[in-house]
PDB file of C-alpha atoms in Angstrom:
ATOM      1  CA  MET A   5      87.738 -35.684   2.094  1.00 70.00           C
ATOM      2  CA  PRO A   6      86.902 -32.047   2.891  1.00 81.00           C
ATOM      3  CA  MET A   7      84.110 -30.302   1.021  1.00 87.00           C
ATOM      4  CA  LEU A   8      83.893 -26.596   0.234  1.00 90.00           C
ATOM      5  CA  VAL A   9      80.572 -24.960   1.214  1.00 89.00           C
ATOM      6  CA  VAL A  10      79.966 -21.842  -0.873  1.00 87.00           C
ATOM      7  CA  PRO A  11      76.915 -19.755   0.076  1.00 84.00           C
ATOM      8  CA  GLY A  12      74.892 -18.294  -2.754  1.00 79.00           C
ATOM      9  CA  ARG A  13      74.335 -14.582  -2.984  1.00 71.00           C
ATOM     10  CA  SER A  14      70.713 -14.462  -4.044  1.00 72.00           C
ATOM     11  CA  GLN A  15      67.367 -15.467  -2.595  1.00 80.00           C
ATOM     12  CA  ALA A  16      66.544 -19.111  -3.315  1.00 84.00           C
ATOM     13  CA  ILE A  17      62.771 -18.704  -3.358  1.00 84.00           C
ATOM     14  CA  SER A  18      60.317 -15.864  -3.887  1.00 85.00           C
ATOM     15  CA  GLY A  19      58.702 -13.826  -1.130  1.00 85.00           C
ATOM     16  CA  PHE A  20      55.332 -15.391  -1.950  1.00 87.00           C
ATOM     17  CA  ARG A  21      56.685 -18.915  -1.469  1.00 85.00           C
ATOM     18  CA  LEU A  22      58.403 -17.871   1.768  1.00 86.00           C
ATOM     19  CA  GLN A  23      55.108 -16.505   3.095  1.00 87.00           C
ATOM     20  CA  THR A  24      53.343 -19.750   2.157  1.00 84.00           C
ATOM     21  CA  LEU A  25      56.040 -21.725   3.985  1.00 84.00           C
ATOM     22  CA  ILE A  26      55.751 -19.532   7.087  1.00 83.00           C
ATOM     23  CA  GLU A  27      52.010 -20.271   7.181  1.00 83.00           C
ATOM     24  CA  LYS A  28      52.713 -24.033   7.111  1.00 81.00           C
ATOM     25  CA  PHE A  29      55.087 -23.912  10.079  1.00 81.00           C
ATOM     26  CA  PRO A  30      53.628 -24.904  13.485  1.00 79.00           C
ATOM     27  CA  PHE A  31      54.029 -21.478  15.066  1.00 81.00           C
ATOM     28  CA  PRO A  32      51.288 -18.981  15.911  1.00 83.00           C
ATOM     29  CA  ALA A  33      50.600 -16.109  13.511  1.00 84.00           C
ATOM     30  CA  GLY A  34      53.199 -13.368  13.918  1.00 86.00           C
ATOM     31  CA  ALA A  35      55.771 -15.642  15.617  1.00 85.00           C
ATOM     32  CA  ILE A  36      58.122 -15.443  12.627  1.00 86.00           C
ATOM     33  CA  ALA A  37      59.202 -11.862  12.005  1.00 88.00           C
ATOM     34  CA  GLN A  38      61.265 -12.620   8.907  1.00 87.00           C
ATOM     35  CA  MET A  39      62.523 -15.548   6.885  1.00 87.00           C
ATOM     36  CA  GLN A  40      65.207 -15.589   4.196  1.00 86.00           C
ATOM     37  CA  ALA A  41      66.282 -18.438   1.960  1.00 86.00           C
ATOM     38  CA  HIS A  42      69.526 -18.648   0.018  1.00 87.00           C
ATOM     39  CA  TYR A  43      71.368 -21.388  -1.822  1.00 86.00           C
ATOM     40  CA  ALA A  44      74.409 -23.156  -0.429  1.00 88.00           C
ATOM     41  CA  HIS A  45      76.668 -24.964  -2.880  1.00 91.00           C
ATOM     42  CA  PHE A  46      78.761 -27.978  -1.908  1.00 91.00           C
ATOM     43  CA  VAL A  47      81.930 -28.658  -3.896  1.00 93.00           C
ATOM     44  CA  ASP A  48      83.277 -32.188  -3.418  1.00 93.00           C
ATOM     45  CA  PHE A  49      86.867 -32.397  -4.621  1.00 94.00           C
ATOM     46  CA  ALA A  50      88.419 -35.429  -6.305  1.00 93.00           C
ATOM     47  CA  PRO A  51      90.435 -37.605  -3.882  1.00 91.00           C
ATOM     48  CA  ALA A  52      93.637 -37.013  -5.880  1.00 91.00           C
ATOM     49  CA  TYR A  53      93.402 -33.210  -5.576  1.00 91.00           C
ATOM     50  CA  THR A  54      95.628 -32.019  -2.727  1.00 90.00           C
ATOM     51  CA  ASP A  55      95.301 -28.205  -2.832  1.00 91.00           C
ATOM     52  CA  ILE A  56      91.879 -27.967  -1.167  1.00 91.00           C
ATOM     53  CA  ALA A  57      93.136 -25.865   1.760  1.00 91.00           C
ATOM     54  CA  GLN A  58      94.770 -23.425  -0.661  1.00 91.00           C
ATOM     55  CA  VAL A  59      91.522 -23.119  -2.668  1.00 89.00           C
ATOM     56  CA  HIS A  60      89.718 -22.350   0.604  1.00 89.00           C
ATOM     57  CA  ALA A  61      92.359 -19.736   1.481  1.00 89.00           C
ATOM     58  CA  ALA A  62      91.937 -18.143  -1.960  1.00 86.00           C
ATOM     59  CA  ALA A  63      88.165 -18.068  -1.420  1.00 85.00           C
ATOM     60  CA  LEU A  64      88.537 -16.362   1.956  1.00 85.00           C
ATOM     61  CA  SER A  65      90.930 -13.789   0.520  1.00 82.00           C
ATOM     62  CA  GLU A  66      88.500 -13.143  -2.367  1.00 69.00           C
ATOM     63  CA  HIS A  67      91.368 -13.532  -4.826  1.00 63.00           C
ATOM     64  CA  THR A  68      90.389 -12.488  -8.352  1.00 63.00           C
ATOM     65  CA  PRO A  69      92.942 -13.240 -11.069  1.00 62.00           C
ATOM     66  CA  ALA A  70      92.811 -11.639 -14.495  1.00 63.00           C
ATOM     67  CA  VAL A  71      90.229 -13.200 -16.826  1.00 61.00           C
ATOM     68  CA  GLY A  72      92.768 -14.719 -19.229  1.00 62.00           C
ATOM     69  CA  GLU A  73      94.815 -16.097 -16.330  1.00 62.00           C
ATOM     70  CA  ALA A  74      91.802 -17.741 -14.654  1.00 59.00           C
ATOM     71  CA  LEU A  75      90.813 -19.781 -17.689  1.00 72.00           C
ATOM     72  CA  LEU A  76      93.181 -22.593 -16.755  1.00 78.00           C
ATOM     73  CA  PRO A  77      92.946 -24.320 -13.358  1.00 83.00           C
ATOM     74  CA  THR A  78      96.740 -24.293 -12.893  1.00 80.00           C
ATOM     75  CA  THR A  79      96.798 -22.789  -9.384  1.00 84.00           C
ATOM     76  CA  PRO A  80      94.445 -22.989  -6.386  1.00 88.00           C
ATOM     77  CA  GLU A  81      93.624 -19.305  -6.921  1.00 85.00           C
ATOM     78  CA  ASN A  82      92.520 -19.981 -10.489  1.00 84.00           C
ATOM     79  CA  VAL A  83      90.513 -23.025  -9.387  1.00 88.00           C
ATOM     80  CA  TRP A  84      88.679 -20.780  -6.903  1.00 86.00           C
ATOM     81  CA  ALA A  85      88.145 -18.128  -9.603  1.00 84.00           C
ATOM     82  CA  ILE A  86      86.454 -20.702 -11.863  1.00 86.00           C
ATOM     83  CA  ILE A  87      84.329 -22.073  -9.010  1.00 87.00           C
ATOM     84  CA  ALA A  88      83.310 -18.554  -7.951  1.00 84.00           C
ATOM     85  CA  THR A  89      82.422 -17.612 -11.520  1.00 81.00           C
ATOM     86  CA  LEU A  90      80.224 -20.683 -11.909  1.00 85.00           C
ATOM     87  CA  LEU A  91      78.480 -20.530  -8.518  1.00 83.00           C
ATOM     88  CA  ARG A  92      78.321 -16.839  -7.686  1.00 71.00           C
ATOM     89  CA  ALA A  93      76.967 -14.870 -10.610  1.00 58.00           C
ATOM     90  CA  PRO A  94      77.922 -11.182 -10.646  1.00 54.00           C
ATOM     91  CA  GLY A  95      75.257  -8.832  -9.431  1.00 51.00           C
ATOM     92  CA  GLU A  96      73.502 -11.354  -7.202  1.00 53.00           C
ATOM     93  CA  SER A  97      72.256  -9.869  -3.963  1.00 52.00           C
ATOM     94  CA  GLY A  98      69.614 -10.233  -1.320  1.00 52.00           C
ATOM     95  CA  ALA A  99      70.930 -13.195   0.663  1.00 50.00           C
ATOM     96  CA  PRO A 100      72.536 -12.898   4.078  1.00 53.00           C
ATOM     97  CA  GLN A 101      76.322 -12.845   3.989  1.00 57.00           C
ATOM     98  CA  ALA A 102      77.753 -16.175   5.072  1.00 64.00           C
ATOM     99  CA  ALA A 103      81.280 -17.487   5.330  1.00 70.00           C
ATOM    100  CA  ILE A 104      82.767 -19.976   2.902  1.00 76.00           C
ATOM    101  CA  GLN A 105      83.459 -23.118   4.923  1.00 78.00           C
ATOM    102  CA  LEU A 106      85.648 -26.165   4.530  1.00 78.00           C
ATOM    103  CA  VAL A 107      83.917 -29.124   6.209  1.00 78.00           C
ATOM    104  CA  SER A 108      84.894 -32.758   6.570  1.00 71.00           C
ATOM    105  CA  ASP A 109      82.720 -35.775   5.737  1.00 61.00           C
ATOM    106  CA  ASP A 110      81.650 -36.326   9.346  1.00 60.00           C
ATOM    107  CA  GLN A 111      80.779 -32.672  10.025  1.00 59.00           C
ATOM    108  CA  ASP A 112      77.512 -30.930   9.223  1.00 58.00           C
ATOM    109  CA  PRO A 113      77.930 -27.506   7.602  1.00 56.00           C
ATOM    110  CA  ASP A 114      75.491 -26.003  10.093  1.00 51.00           C
ATOM    111  CA  SER A 115      77.411 -27.356  13.102  1.00 46.00           C
ATOM    112  CA  GLU A 116      79.818 -24.412  12.892  1.00 44.00           C
ATOM    113  CA  GLU A 117      79.192 -21.429  15.140  1.00 45.00           C
ATOM    114  CA  LYS A 118      76.952 -19.062  13.217  1.00 53.00           C
ATOM    115  CA  GLU A 119      76.602 -15.351  13.563  1.00 59.00           C
ATOM    116  CA  LEU A 120      72.968 -15.685  14.577  1.00 65.00           C
ATOM    117  CA  THR A 121      71.167 -13.581  17.122  1.00 71.00           C
ATOM    118  CA  ALA A 122      69.272 -15.148  20.001  1.00 73.00           C
ATOM    119  CA  LYS A 123      66.050 -14.860  17.980  1.00 81.00           C
ATOM    120  CA  GLU A 124      67.387 -16.562  14.817  1.00 84.00           C
ATOM    121  CA  ARG A 125      67.571 -20.188  13.708  1.00 83.00           C
ATOM    122  CA  GLU A 126      68.831 -21.799  10.503  1.00 83.00           C
ATOM    123  CA  LEU A 127      67.326 -24.743   8.701  1.00 82.00           C
ATOM    124  CA  TRP A 128      69.399 -26.501   6.009  1.00 84.00           C
ATOM    125  CA  VAL A 129      67.489 -28.433   3.310  1.00 83.00           C
ATOM    126  CA  LEU A 130      69.786 -30.687   1.299  1.00 82.00           C
ATOM    127  CA  PRO A 131      69.354 -33.503  -1.207  1.00 83.00           C
ATOM    128  CA  ARG A 132      68.922 -36.866   0.485  1.00 76.00           C
ATOM    129  CA  ARG A 133      72.123 -38.722   1.262  1.00 79.00           C
ATOM    130  CA  GLY A 134      72.989 -41.150  -1.507  1.00 81.00           C
ATOM    131  CA  THR A 135      71.051 -39.296  -4.215  1.00 84.00           C
ATOM    132  CA  ILE A 136      72.276 -37.050  -7.004  1.00 86.00           C
ATOM    133  CA  SER A 137      69.935 -34.243  -7.974  1.00 87.00           C
ATOM    134  CA  PRO A 138      69.395 -33.254 -11.615  1.00 88.00           C
ATOM    135  CA  TRP A 139      70.933 -29.860 -10.774  1.00 90.00           C
ATOM    136  CA  SER A 140      74.063 -31.635  -9.508  1.00 92.00           C
ATOM    137  CA  SER A 141      74.411 -33.769 -12.644  1.00 94.00           C
ATOM    138  CA  LYS A 142      74.292 -30.743 -14.935  1.00 94.00           C
ATOM    139  CA  ALA A 143      76.496 -28.555 -12.693  1.00 93.00           C
ATOM    140  CA  THR A 144      79.125 -31.295 -12.404  1.00 94.00           C
ATOM    141  CA  ASP A 145      79.133 -31.653 -16.209  1.00 95.00           C
ATOM    142  CA  ILE A 146      79.622 -27.884 -16.572  1.00 93.00           C
ATOM    143  CA  PHE A 147      82.497 -27.904 -14.072  1.00 93.00           C
ATOM    144  CA  GLY A 148      84.128 -30.663 -16.136  1.00 93.00           C
ATOM    145  CA  LEU A 149      83.725 -28.656 -19.333  1.00 91.00           C
ATOM    146  CA  CYS A 150      85.379 -25.677 -17.603  1.00 89.00           C
ATOM    147  CA  GLY A 151      88.534 -27.689 -16.913  1.00 90.00           C
ATOM    148  CA  LEU A 152      87.745 -28.854 -13.384  1.00 92.00           C
ATOM    149  CA  GLY A 153      86.957 -32.484 -14.303  1.00 91.00           C
ATOM    150  CA  ASN A 154      90.036 -33.867 -12.514  1.00 92.00           C
ATOM    151  CA  ILE A 155      89.658 -31.486  -9.570  1.00 94.00           C
ATOM    152  CA  VAL A 156      85.944 -31.423  -8.697  1.00 94.00           C
ATOM    153  CA  GLN A 157      84.195 -34.752  -8.247  1.00 94.00           C
ATOM    154  CA  ARG A 158      80.689 -33.405  -7.636  1.00 92.00           C
ATOM    155  CA  VAL A 159      78.781 -30.170  -7.031  1.00 93.00           C
ATOM    156  CA  GLU A 160      75.483 -30.103  -5.143  1.00 92.00           C
ATOM    157  CA  ARG A 161      73.084 -27.389  -4.012  1.00 89.00           C
ATOM    158  CA  GLY A 162      70.874 -26.975  -0.969  1.00 88.00           C
ATOM    159  CA  VAL A 163      68.753 -24.202   0.532  1.00 86.00           C
ATOM    160  CA  VAL A 164      69.450 -22.481   3.858  1.00 87.00           C
ATOM    161  CA  TYR A 165      66.450 -20.888   5.592  1.00 85.00           C
ATOM    162  CA  ARG A 166      67.263 -18.219   8.165  1.00 86.00           C
ATOM    163  CA  ILE A 167      64.255 -17.698  10.440  1.00 84.00           C
ATOM    164  CA  THR A 168      63.995 -14.647  12.687  1.00 87.00           C
ATOM    165  CA  PHE A 169      61.386 -14.968  15.426  1.00 86.00           C
ATOM    166  CA  ALA A 170      59.409 -12.021  16.785  1.00 87.00           C
ATOM    167  CA  ASP A 171      60.727 -10.402  19.959  1.00 84.00           C
ATOM    168  CA  ASP A 172      57.674 -11.371  22.009  1.00 82.00           C
ATOM    169  CA  PHE A 173      57.772 -15.039  20.943  1.00 79.00           C
ATOM    170  CA  ALA A 174      59.544 -17.668  23.064  1.00 75.00           C
ATOM    171  CA  ILE A 175      61.991 -19.456  20.763  1.00 73.00           C
ATOM    172  CA  PRO A 176      61.382 -23.217  20.550  1.00 67.00           C
ATOM    173  CA  GLN A 177      64.017 -25.212  22.417  1.00 64.00           C
ATOM    174  CA  PHE A 178      63.927 -28.198  20.036  1.00 60.00           C
ATOM    175  CA  ARG A 179      66.007 -28.459  16.872  1.00 63.00           C
ATOM    176  CA  LEU A 180      63.878 -27.273  13.973  1.00 61.00           C
ATOM    177  CA  SER A 181      65.186 -30.125  11.802  1.00 61.00           C
ATOM    178  CA  GLU A 182      63.711 -32.705  14.218  1.00 63.00           C
ATOM    179  CA  HIS A 183      60.113 -31.416  14.243  1.00 61.00           C
ATOM    180  CA  LYS A 184      57.882 -33.493  11.946  1.00 62.00           C
ATOM    181  CA  GLN A 185      55.600 -30.625  10.846  1.00 61.00           C
ATOM    182  CA  ILE A 186      58.623 -28.468   9.957  1.00 67.00           C
ATOM    183  CA  ILE A 187      60.179 -31.352   8.019  1.00 63.00           C
ATOM    184  CA  ASN A 188      56.941 -31.827   6.053  1.00 64.00           C
ATOM    185  CA  ALA A 189      56.556 -28.105   5.340  1.00 65.00           C
ATOM    186  CA  GLY A 190      60.191 -27.304   4.600  1.00 65.00           C
ATOM    187  CA  SER A 191      61.269 -30.177   2.382  1.00 59.00           C
ATOM    188  CA  ASP A 192      60.206 -32.822  -0.105  1.00 64.00           C
ATOM    189  CA  ARG A 193      60.825 -35.983   1.922  1.00 60.00           C
ATOM    190  CA  MET A 194      61.296 -38.064  -1.238  1.00 59.00           C
ATOM    191  CA  THR A 195      64.292 -36.054  -2.487  1.00 62.00           C
ATOM    192  CA  GLU A 196      65.437 -33.810   0.382  1.00 63.00           C
ATOM    193  CA  ALA A 197      66.548 -34.051   3.998  1.00 64.00           C
ATOM    194  CA  LEU A 198      66.940 -31.509   6.809  1.00 55.00           C
TER     195      LEU A 198
END
């Protein structure tokens, strides 16, 4: 079953926490020129819902129905309007722009071609497979109360770190998500996975 990946629009963690994280990474001082962190939301649709591709198309077209019209999830456009209202608060800013993706169960969201420069890498921190975070439980309840109970099975949230390395630093050739010190610094191994 495909899942909709909706990037958040605001920074996930403060600048102070980002600086602390940079200091924990196994790179020399000054190797990381910049790091940003934003939320990514994962919307898992109910197996019986068949208009997932149309919801994705509405998301890409940035369709915005009238407020009164969007209160009922009667069309894929209205379903997207409710999802967007719940996950993307107005006025949020500060996160890098990222595309809304539709991924299948056997595909990682970060396996898509990204618009990254040669000096950038992304690190996705997600809840461990098989667990349901407290955020997910509450968000899924809210989606149900907003009329999406038969459409959305589960909503989850992760953090995407975009790391920009300094120009004079040789980029590591290993995957960041496979380096033990990065795993320890960038995630809580009891509840999260890279």
